Amino acid sequence: MKIVQLLFLGLSLGSIYALIALGFVVIYKGTKVINLAHGSLMLLGAYVVAVVSEHSNFGLGVAAGLVTAGLGAIVAERVVSLARTHDHLVPTILTIGLDVLLAAELSRRIGTEVFSMGDPWGDARVTLLGTVLPQARIAATIVGIAVIAAFFVVFRMTDFGTRMRASAEDAETAALMGISQRRVAMVSWAMGGAMACIAGIFLAAFPNAGLDHHSGIIALNAIPAIIIGGLDSSEGAVLGGLIVGITQSLVQGYADALHFLGGNAAPVAPYVVMLAVLMVRPSGIFGSKELARV
Amino acid sequence: MSDRVARLLPWLLVLPLLAMPLYVDGSWLIIGILGMAGAIGAIGLTVLTGTAGQLSLAHAFFLAVGAYGYAFLAAGSEPGGEASGLGLPSTVAALAAVLLAGLAGLAFSPVAARVKGLYLGVASLALVFIGEHVLRNAAPLTGGFNGRRVPTLSIGGFELTGRNPELVVLGIPFLERERLWYLSVLVLVVSIVVATRIVRGRPGRALRLMRDSAAAAGSMGVEVRRYQASAFVCSSMFAGVAGVLTALAFQYIVPQYFTLLLSVTFLAMVVIGGLGSVGGAVAGGVFVTALPLVLEKFSTSLTFLADPGTGGLDATMLAHLIFGASIVLVLVVEPGGLAALGGRLRTLVRRS
């Protein structure tokens, strides 16, 4: 049952991507910035997890990683907000600068090393419905679903979620109603950073080799996810993440049959899907359409 | 000082540029040539991002189209050669490669005209990754992972990027780099003139209005989609020129060069130079391209730099830290970049 195996693997990979994509979307909703430093924040979080869990235990490592990534994201948000401009491209370009800085520093620290996460799952495998799956990926799926569910509960049912949704809808009116835009911005970035850290842990865990200085680039796989789903839609981010994960897993699994695509086509396939979606629905599956037509 | 003189002042910089090959050696010339190629590519991006307000991370892809396009069109299919070619005359091939880059931009325009701003920026990531994949896998065209050799450019038997026939000026032998230097200066000047006309003229006004309000532009009779697409095509043709020059300078091109990092580098150039300013793009392009190369050249005498691969702070990494920091600093402190600083300097000169 190769197809079932691939679908399961794709879903678990997709739930990791969904976490990263959701981070992008939360930050975009909160501040209208596409955080292109997301990959480096993910790498920062996962790096701290690896270092701390080596010296103590995995649980402490995760806690330290989450806090670091969250704080890192808040610092990034503060820096981005320093640019007082009406040009909506500027903050996003600024995050590219932050990404270059953070990536250079992290790759200097990491060098040529490959870190293991010290996670409890190791390389254990589980047999499920006639398929063999890595335990770490099953954990990824469960944690992913739990975090995403918690996110939606916070977003839909708490006071704070209401404040965030109001700000995403109309920042100016929300500010006039007494909602602190600064707090909304900081919290949405912190949430994005923490989710990226969780995703980073699972991306470095088995069956992947571990964390090296290049791992941050994997976060870019969530870019097709947010474009497919719609930049300002949380549901879209989750759906997009799953589509990207399944696409990659299928292309990887059927690489022999898809030989004409060339070697190692899996990382590229989601971008092709993304271009196809853009042709049909320029604002993604769930994205809100822009009203001005010219 | 009168306005006109102040405006002509930058052109005086061309004179020392022309004398440069008589005074400095080849290793400096190659840095300059790559810097000028970077400047031309940056001009294309500043028109697109600064004037038209379209973020693009696909610039590396269009450079690759120019570079590989030239190599493919100009190379003769020699027996046993690693990659095939059409064997066109090299000047025709160079022009055709630039057109090819424009066509690649046009092919992307159904997407480019439909999505804009930030959306386009992240959507254009697709081109870099798909392009890199094609470069690695279309081995008959691109030489695959190992890349391919770039044929020399010549007009009527005179090699513009080679050493035949021999040429000695004022006792200095003019070899590949000296000749390519003059070609680059010429192409750079033409690019600056063309881009300035676009930015200051009617198309530039239309693009700026479109950037600020597409609806307003539409009601003024600007065909928004057509302009959006042509801004993209125009920017990719500049990238194509930069690609051809880069290929001629390297004489050998590999897919590993045309990655997302190159696109980000180009974005750094236009931001540091000041978005939308042609002069700023030139300054930013030269600075960002030359910095790592100059650091590397002096890495033996700069004792705080480690050797590459030893895990310490090497020249490339230091250059990255400087780019990253300059992007952040420029956008926070002086969003107009080097161009705004230059403008202030000019006002000072005029007042005194």
XYZ file of C-alpha atoms in Angstrom:
646
model
C 0.000 0.000 0.000
C 2.500 2.539 -1.151
C -0.095 5.242 -1.771
C -1.476 5.073 1.791
C 2.028 5.195 3.187
C 2.847 8.246 1.075
C -0.397 9.975 2.003
C 0.264 9.442 5.716
C 3.813 10.730 5.352
C 2.515 13.660 3.334
C -0.094 14.524 5.947
C 2.470 14.478 8.739
C 4.908 16.596 6.739
C 1.994 18.813 5.785
C 1.042 19.405 9.399
C 4.588 20.646 10.045
C 4.328 22.995 7.083
C 0.892 24.065 8.277
C 2.477 25.256 11.529
C 5.020 27.360 9.653
C 2.376 28.672 7.254
C 0.066 29.554 10.130
C 2.933 31.560 11.633
C 3.321 33.504 8.398
C -0.427 34.160 8.289
C -0.735 35.244 11.951
C 2.101 37.712 11.473
C 0.593 38.932 8.218
C -2.832 39.394 9.786
C -1.388 41.160 12.795
C 0.988 43.545 11.022
C 0.567 43.195 7.207
C 4.168 42.016 6.945
C 5.310 38.809 5.282
C 8.022 37.766 7.681
C 10.797 36.525 5.423
C 13.000 36.064 8.514
C 10.741 33.170 9.514
C 13.262 30.561 8.375
C 16.000 32.022 10.542
C 13.653 32.304 13.536
C 12.806 28.644 13.059
C 16.495 27.788 12.899
C 17.153 29.910 16.019
C 14.470 28.091 17.997
C 15.527 24.632 16.890
C 19.192 25.457 17.520
C 18.445 26.462 21.112
C 16.375 23.290 21.575
C 19.295 21.190 20.340
C 21.904 22.925 22.497
C 19.847 22.998 25.707
C 18.553 19.444 25.396
C 22.107 18.219 24.935
C 23.037 19.620 28.343
C 19.832 18.897 30.231
C 16.715 17.237 28.837
C 14.413 17.542 25.854
C 11.509 19.142 27.739
C 13.680 21.952 29.055
C 15.173 22.342 25.613
C 11.758 22.773 24.005
C 10.771 25.340 26.617
C 13.981 27.302 26.052
C 13.578 27.077 22.272
C 9.980 28.305 22.356
C 10.874 31.244 24.565
C 13.906 32.176 22.443
C 12.016 31.973 19.162
C 9.109 33.941 20.615
C 11.375 36.630 22.045
C 13.402 36.691 18.835
C 10.208 37.291 16.885
C 9.225 40.120 19.243
C 12.621 41.749 18.774
C 12.206 41.382 15.004
C 8.777 42.993 15.209
C 10.135 45.918 17.229
C 12.892 46.476 14.668
C 10.441 46.277 11.769
C 8.138 48.777 13.467
C 11.020 51.268 13.656
C 10.685 51.857 9.933
C 8.045 54.569 9.812
C 6.824 54.443 6.257
C 3.636 54.185 4.272
C 5.250 51.959 1.668
C 3.919 48.486 2.436
C 6.934 46.818 0.794
C 9.448 48.311 3.210
C 8.708 46.227 6.349
C 8.829 43.001 4.359
C 12.138 43.967 2.747
C 13.391 44.807 6.231
C 12.659 41.258 7.350
C 14.919 40.055 4.529
C 17.712 42.122 6.070
C 17.004 40.603 9.479
C 17.002 37.153 7.908
C 20.415 37.707 6.309
C 21.815 38.920 9.635
C 20.368 36.135 11.759
C 21.199 33.434 9.201
C 24.816 34.610 8.954
C 25.253 34.626 12.726
C 23.587 31.222 13.183
C 25.585 29.603 10.407
C 28.750 31.005 11.982
C 27.790 29.345 15.279
C 26.598 26.090 13.748
C 29.392 25.835 11.208
C 29.601 22.377 9.690
C 27.972 20.599 12.623
C 24.746 18.613 12.368
C 22.736 18.697 15.596
C 20.318 16.017 16.720
C 17.256 17.227 18.557
C 17.613 14.835 21.480
C 13.908 14.071 21.079
C 12.386 11.014 22.790
C 11.123 9.482 19.536
C 14.495 8.789 17.945
C 14.348 6.628 14.869
C 11.559 4.372 16.175
C 8.883 3.319 13.705
C 5.250 2.313 14.090
C 3.142 0.039 11.885
C -0.243 1.544 11.149
C -2.844 0.160 8.686
C -0.141 -1.822 6.926
C 2.197 1.147 6.609
C 5.412 1.881 8.435
C 5.691 5.403 9.805
C 8.409 7.116 11.840
C 7.219 7.783 15.379
C 8.529 11.351 15.208
C 6.226 12.091 12.286
C 3.209 10.701 14.126
C 4.123 12.915 17.067
C 4.448 15.811 14.609
C 0.934 15.207 13.328
C -0.549 15.010 16.831
C 1.321 18.073 18.104
C 0.505 19.929 14.896
C -3.216 19.233 15.207
C -3.173 20.179 18.900
C -1.356 23.469 18.328
C -3.528 24.391 15.365
C -6.687 23.556 17.343
C -5.459 25.640 20.274
C -4.723 28.474 17.879
C -8.238 28.427 16.479
C -9.743 28.295 19.964
C -7.713 31.319 21.033
C -8.439 33.116 17.807
C -12.205 32.474 17.803
C -13.242 32.234 21.433
C -11.098 34.409 23.650
C -11.138 38.147 24.198
C -7.643 38.324 22.924
C -8.640 36.508 19.718
C -11.391 39.031 19.160
C -8.894 41.862 19.540
C -6.603 40.203 17.018
C -9.383 39.607 14.509
C -10.609 43.166 14.878
C -7.134 44.522 14.225
C -6.666 42.285 11.212
C -9.989 43.501 9.825
C -9.387 47.220 10.293
C -6.348 48.280 12.291
C -7.324 51.938 12.495
C -10.816 51.370 13.844
C -9.508 48.744 16.242
C -6.961 51.232 17.565
C -9.740 53.798 18.046
C -11.703 51.221 20.033
C -8.799 51.030 22.459
C -7.070 47.912 21.185
C -3.315 48.305 21.542
C -1.882 47.660 18.095
C 1.565 47.262 19.556
C 0.453 44.424 21.815
C -1.436 42.718 19.013
C 1.640 42.982 16.806
C 4.005 41.650 19.452
C 1.787 38.748 20.410
C 1.109 37.723 16.827
C 4.840 37.690 16.064
C 5.595 35.755 19.252
C 2.950 33.173 18.322
C 4.416 32.893 14.827
C 7.932 32.461 16.184
C 6.900 29.798 18.688
C 5.002 27.823 16.052
C 8.026 28.013 13.762
C 10.165 26.614 16.569
C 7.851 23.606 17.019
C 7.935 23.008 13.273
C 11.724 23.305 13.301
C 12.051 20.574 15.938
C 10.057 18.107 13.847
C 11.771 19.099 10.606
C 15.140 18.275 12.145
C 13.912 15.025 13.742
C 13.888 11.591 12.093
C 13.545 10.751 9.139
C 15.453 13.952 8.368
C 19.134 13.940 9.195
C 19.220 16.707 11.814
C 19.723 20.404 12.130
C 22.440 22.081 10.069
C 23.091 25.706 9.148
C 20.980 25.300 6.031
C 17.789 24.047 7.732
C 16.162 27.485 7.856
C 15.600 27.413 4.129
C 13.022 24.621 4.593
C 10.649 27.196 6.072
C 10.359 28.640 2.578
C 8.399 25.512 1.649
C 5.555 27.133 3.557
C 5.512 30.029 1.081
C 3.646 28.030 -1.581
C 1.345 26.922 1.246
C 0.320 30.451 2.189
C -0.079 31.503 -1.432
C -2.170 28.424 -2.251
C -4.345 28.881 0.830
C -4.546 32.661 0.763
C -2.210 35.010 2.581
C -4.776 36.240 5.099
C -6.587 33.012 5.857
C -5.729 30.739 8.795
C -7.800 27.889 7.357
C -6.029 28.445 4.047
C -2.626 28.147 5.698
C -3.529 24.762 7.168
C -5.003 23.489 3.908
C -2.067 24.890 1.919
C 0.414 23.257 4.275
C -1.263 19.888 3.827
C -1.329 20.289 0.032
C 2.376 21.107 -0.010
C 3.240 18.172 2.277
C 1.238 15.658 0.261
C 2.560 16.972 -3.063
C 6.143 16.632 -1.888
C 5.589 13.198 -0.461
C 3.887 11.899 -3.619
C 6.499 13.346 -5.979
C 9.248 11.928 -3.801
C 7.564 8.516 -3.563
C 6.898 8.188 -7.271
C 10.232 9.684 -8.329
C 10.893 6.660 -10.569
C 7.699 7.145 -12.543
C 8.206 10.908 -12.629
C 11.743 10.586 -13.915
C 11.104 13.109 -16.698
C 10.839 15.838 -14.027
C 14.527 15.443 -13.303
C 16.336 14.450 -10.133
C 15.097 15.654 -6.747
C 11.915 17.293 -8.013
C 10.069 17.066 -4.665
C 11.151 20.451 -3.232
C 10.153 22.194 -6.475
C 6.772 20.544 -7.041
C 4.814 22.741 -4.573
C 5.927 25.847 -6.447
C 4.449 24.446 -9.656
C 1.172 23.784 -7.839
C 1.332 27.323 -6.477
C 1.735 28.866 -9.934
C -1.211 26.793 -11.165
C -3.386 28.038 -8.280
C -2.306 31.625 -8.907
C -3.459 31.415 -12.522
C -6.952 30.381 -11.449
C -7.344 32.146 -8.118
C -4.876 35.017 -7.733
C -5.669 35.463 -4.047
C -5.496 31.788 -3.123
C -8.237 29.354 -2.194
C -9.499 31.147 0.932
C -7.818 34.524 0.544
C -10.023 37.604 0.515
C -10.259 39.190 -2.895
C -9.152 42.716 -3.468
C -12.129 44.777 -4.464
C -10.657 47.526 -6.642
C -10.757 46.316 -10.228
C -9.032 48.271 -12.949
C 26.626 76.062 -8.850
C 23.928 75.864 -11.459
C 21.470 73.026 -11.634
C 22.710 71.736 -14.940
C 26.305 71.485 -13.806
C 25.232 69.654 -10.672
C 23.326 67.193 -12.813
C 26.235 66.628 -15.187
C 28.684 66.118 -12.337
C 28.099 62.355 -11.946
C 28.965 61.801 -15.609
C 32.489 63.062 -14.937
C 32.955 59.791 -13.032
C 33.026 58.010 -16.381
C 36.415 59.557 -17.255
C 38.429 57.891 -14.479
C 36.529 54.688 -15.282
C 37.921 54.827 -18.818
C 41.476 55.286 -17.587
C 41.243 52.520 -14.959
C 42.625 49.596 -17.040
C 45.833 51.573 -17.577
C 46.515 51.709 -13.860
C 45.128 48.679 -12.022
C 45.687 44.976 -12.585
C 43.261 42.296 -13.770
C 42.114 41.176 -10.325
C 40.733 44.650 -9.627
C 39.243 44.904 -13.092
C 37.242 41.716 -12.633
C 35.815 43.089 -9.381
C 34.842 46.237 -11.258
C 33.309 44.302 -14.141
C 31.193 42.185 -11.804
C 30.267 45.360 -9.929
C 29.064 46.987 -13.137
C 27.098 43.870 -14.074
C 25.533 44.015 -10.622
C 24.736 47.688 -11.125
C 22.915 46.953 -14.405
C 20.873 44.197 -12.797
C 20.089 46.483 -9.864
C 18.861 49.190 -12.247
C 16.318 46.715 -13.601
C 15.150 45.794 -10.130
C 14.880 49.383 -8.920
C 12.594 50.222 -11.849
C 10.378 47.283 -10.922
C 10.434 47.520 -7.132
C 10.984 51.214 -6.567
C 9.064 52.776 -9.426
C 6.371 50.196 -10.078
C 6.101 48.991 -6.457
C 6.419 45.321 -7.387
C 8.605 43.222 -5.121
C 10.500 40.541 -7.036
C 12.715 37.788 -5.707
C 13.059 36.245 -9.172
C 15.903 38.442 -10.375
C 18.455 35.625 -10.145
C 16.292 33.575 -12.496
C 16.342 36.232 -15.208
C 20.085 36.670 -14.815
C 20.399 32.929 -15.327
C 18.257 33.121 -18.475
C 20.572 35.803 -19.868
C 23.766 33.990 -18.893
C 22.757 30.507 -20.005
C 20.899 31.884 -23.014
C 24.079 33.505 -24.270
C 26.208 30.446 -23.576
C 23.737 28.186 -25.378
C 23.153 30.420 -28.408
C 26.789 31.327 -28.980
C 28.480 27.983 -28.344
C 29.252 25.857 -31.368
C 28.310 22.221 -30.921
C 31.863 20.979 -30.772
C 32.212 17.188 -30.727
C 32.705 15.919 -27.202
C 31.587 19.250 -25.737
C 29.723 18.978 -22.435
C 26.640 20.935 -23.568
C 25.190 21.705 -26.998
C 24.805 25.088 -28.615
C 23.369 26.809 -31.682
C 26.615 28.402 -32.850
C 25.139 31.842 -33.614
C 27.512 34.794 -34.087
C 28.303 35.860 -30.536
C 26.962 39.425 -30.804
C 23.648 38.115 -32.131
C 23.641 35.571 -29.335
C 24.203 38.271 -26.705
C 21.291 40.367 -27.983
C 19.094 37.302 -28.362
C 19.898 36.257 -24.788
C 18.681 39.625 -23.512
C 15.489 39.243 -25.547
C 15.133 35.731 -24.177
C 15.258 37.092 -20.644
C 12.531 39.571 -21.640
C 10.454 36.729 -23.073
C 10.879 34.805 -19.830
C 9.519 37.867 -18.045
C 6.640 38.007 -20.501
C 5.874 34.330 -19.935
C 5.559 35.057 -16.221
C 3.406 38.129 -16.820
C 0.048 36.323 -16.586
C 1.023 35.841 -12.959
C 2.864 39.155 -12.611
C -0.100 41.161 -13.881
C -2.575 39.343 -11.682
C -0.845 39.531 -8.348
C 0.976 42.566 -7.097
C 3.136 44.001 -4.413
C 3.970 41.567 -1.652
C 2.073 38.719 -3.274
C 4.192 39.007 -6.397
C 7.327 39.042 -4.272
C 6.629 35.736 -2.642
C 5.092 34.236 -5.794
C 8.234 35.090 -7.728
C 10.181 32.818 -5.381
C 8.743 30.040 -7.524
C 10.822 31.120 -10.501
C 14.092 30.961 -8.565
C 13.459 27.451 -7.301
C 11.994 26.100 -10.541
C 14.785 27.804 -12.495
C 17.498 26.296 -10.324
C 15.900 22.893 -10.761
C 15.850 23.263 -14.551
C 19.472 24.441 -14.615
C 20.553 21.361 -12.690
C 18.549 18.913 -14.755
C 18.442 20.165 -18.360
C 22.017 18.983 -18.870
C 22.068 19.172 -22.704
C 21.274 22.892 -22.497
C 22.922 23.972 -19.277
C 25.647 21.414 -18.620
C 23.693 20.325 -15.541
C 25.287 20.381 -12.118
C 28.761 21.069 -13.490
C 27.716 24.110 -15.502
C 29.054 25.078 -18.900
C 31.780 27.123 -20.521
C 30.915 30.567 -21.900
C 32.166 31.361 -25.420
C 34.001 34.645 -26.011
C 32.197 37.623 -27.486
C 33.664 38.991 -30.714
C 32.799 41.449 -33.484
C 34.162 40.639 -36.946
C 37.083 38.616 -35.654
C 37.988 41.093 -32.885
C 37.475 39.398 -29.567
C 35.828 41.744 -27.079
C 36.351 39.330 -24.239
C 39.386 37.411 -25.488
C 43.012 38.183 -26.366
C 42.959 37.895 -30.188
C 44.072 39.868 -32.140
C 46.734 41.319 -29.893
C 46.205 44.883 -28.798
C 48.604 47.053 -26.832
C 47.596 50.536 -25.667
C 50.221 52.829 -24.096
C 52.382 49.843 -23.368
C 49.585 47.963 -21.601
C 48.536 44.702 -23.254
C 44.747 44.650 -23.539
C 43.674 41.145 -22.576
C 40.244 39.663 -21.726
C 39.621 41.767 -18.654
C 40.717 45.110 -20.083
C 38.484 44.644 -23.118
C 35.509 43.423 -21.095
C 35.985 46.417 -18.790
C 35.355 48.859 -21.635
C 32.409 46.820 -22.878
C 30.933 46.917 -19.356
C 31.408 50.672 -19.036
C 29.658 51.163 -22.387
C 26.763 48.884 -21.493
C 26.438 50.476 -18.053
C 26.237 53.989 -19.520
C 23.605 52.895 -22.058
C 21.620 51.165 -19.284
C 21.707 54.264 -17.086
C 20.507 56.484 -19.933
C 17.696 54.118 -20.925
C 16.560 53.580 -17.332
C 16.620 57.298 -16.533
C 14.429 57.953 -19.570
C 11.983 55.293 -18.439
C 11.867 56.473 -14.814
C 11.694 60.224 -15.496
C 9.501 60.003 -18.585
C 5.894 59.121 -19.247
C 6.164 55.397 -18.411
C 7.774 56.206 -15.067
C 5.000 58.625 -14.140
C 2.400 56.036 -15.085
C 4.157 53.352 -13.039
C 4.458 55.571 -9.974
C 0.808 56.511 -10.119
C -0.057 52.846 -10.500
C 2.073 52.007 -7.481
C 0.291 54.586 -5.366
C -3.198 53.876 -6.645
C -4.055 51.439 -9.384
C -7.612 52.740 -9.536
C -6.446 56.323 -10.083
C -4.030 55.227 -12.777
C -6.757 53.239 -14.497
C -9.114 56.186 -14.545
C -6.349 58.365 -16.018
C -6.182 55.988 -18.957
C -3.157 53.936 -17.895
C -3.646 50.336 -18.950
C -2.661 48.915 -15.594
C -2.188 45.277 -16.509
C -0.193 46.058 -19.621
C 2.061 48.439 -17.700
C 2.515 45.959 -14.872
C 3.553 43.280 -17.347
C 5.879 45.586 -19.264
C 7.594 46.760 -16.077
C 8.315 43.124 -15.367
C 9.571 42.451 -18.905
C 11.771 45.554 -18.820
C 13.283 44.619 -15.476
C 14.016 41.096 -16.648
C 15.786 42.414 -19.760
C 18.129 44.482 -17.587
C 18.700 41.307 -15.578
C 19.425 39.508 -18.860
C 22.114 42.063 -19.755
C 23.630 41.660 -16.299
C 23.517 37.890 -16.783
C 25.374 38.021 -20.100
C 28.077 40.280 -18.623
C 28.428 38.095 -15.548
C 28.772 35.013 -17.745
C 31.438 36.729 -19.872
C 33.326 37.739 -16.732
C 33.228 34.278 -15.147
C 33.826 32.459 -18.468
C 32.212 29.455 -16.813
C 28.731 29.373 -15.255
C 27.276 26.998 -12.679
C 23.702 26.682 -11.317
C 24.881 27.244 -7.730
C 25.440 30.919 -8.513
C 21.880 31.737 -9.566
C 20.088 31.008 -6.303
C 17.746 32.823 -3.951
C 20.803 34.343 -2.291
C 21.606 36.209 -5.523
C 18.049 37.576 -5.668
C 18.351 38.745 -2.075
C 21.693 40.335 -2.908
C 20.034 42.328 -5.683
C 17.317 43.425 -3.317
C 20.040 44.570 -0.911
C 21.585 46.627 -3.719
C 18.425 48.539 -4.551
C 17.510 49.081 -0.903
C 20.964 50.355 0.041
C 21.010 52.527 -3.071
C 17.536 53.892 -2.404
C 14.409 52.341 -3.930
C 13.488 53.812 -7.293
C 16.709 55.727 -7.880
C 18.815 54.722 -10.894
C 21.973 56.367 -9.568
C 21.397 54.740 -6.184
C 21.002 51.340 -7.818
C 24.353 51.772 -9.557
C 26.074 52.743 -6.313
C 24.349 49.955 -4.384
C 25.097 47.424 -7.118
C 28.808 48.199 -7.175
C 29.056 48.329 -3.369
C 27.209 45.072 -2.687
C 28.950 43.133 -5.463
C 32.426 44.424 -4.740
C 32.358 44.233 -0.921
C 32.756 40.451 -0.515
C 35.297 40.311 -3.338
C 37.398 43.106 -1.868
C 37.192 41.578 1.623
C 38.323 38.276 0.181
C 41.209 39.956 -1.624
C 42.413 41.454 1.638
C 41.483 38.493 3.831
C 45.137 37.588 4.348
C 45.930 41.038 5.712
C 42.663 41.440 7.653
C 43.713 39.337 10.612
C 40.296 39.166 12.239
C 38.960 37.180 9.279
C 39.116 33.405 9.427
C 39.799 31.124 6.482
C 36.638 29.904 4.742
C 35.273 26.668 6.180
C 37.051 26.868 9.545
C 33.876 27.939 11.315
C 35.139 31.438 12.081
C 34.077 34.727 10.590
C 35.159 34.520 6.954
C 34.931 37.152 4.228
C 31.607 35.955 2.785
C 30.012 35.828 6.204
C 31.259 39.265 7.172
C 29.884 40.592 3.876
C 26.502 39.001 4.692
C 26.457 40.573 8.135
C 27.227 43.947 6.568
C 24.446 43.601 3.920
C 21.898 42.499 6.463
C 22.785 45.309 8.817
C 22.797 47.880 6.006
C 19.353 46.841 4.782
C 17.955 47.227 8.291
C 19.818 50.461 9.004
C 18.985 52.104 5.683
C 15.283 51.332 5.969
C 15.098 52.520 9.566
C 17.356 55.562 9.402
C 17.308 56.803 5.802
C 14.747 54.992 3.640
C 15.983 56.941 0.613
C 19.299 55.106 0.805
C 22.510 56.300 -0.804
C 20.463 58.279 -3.346
C 18.965 60.446 -0.602
C 22.393 60.998 0.933
C 23.682 61.990 -2.509
C 20.755 64.376 -2.915
C 21.580 66.059 0.400
C 25.203 66.362 -0.634
C 24.125 67.992 -3.874
C 21.963 70.510 -2.010
C 24.926 71.357 0.198
C 27.151 71.862 -2.840
C 24.549 74.049 -4.500
C 24.117 76.233 -1.402
C 27.811 76.871 -0.941
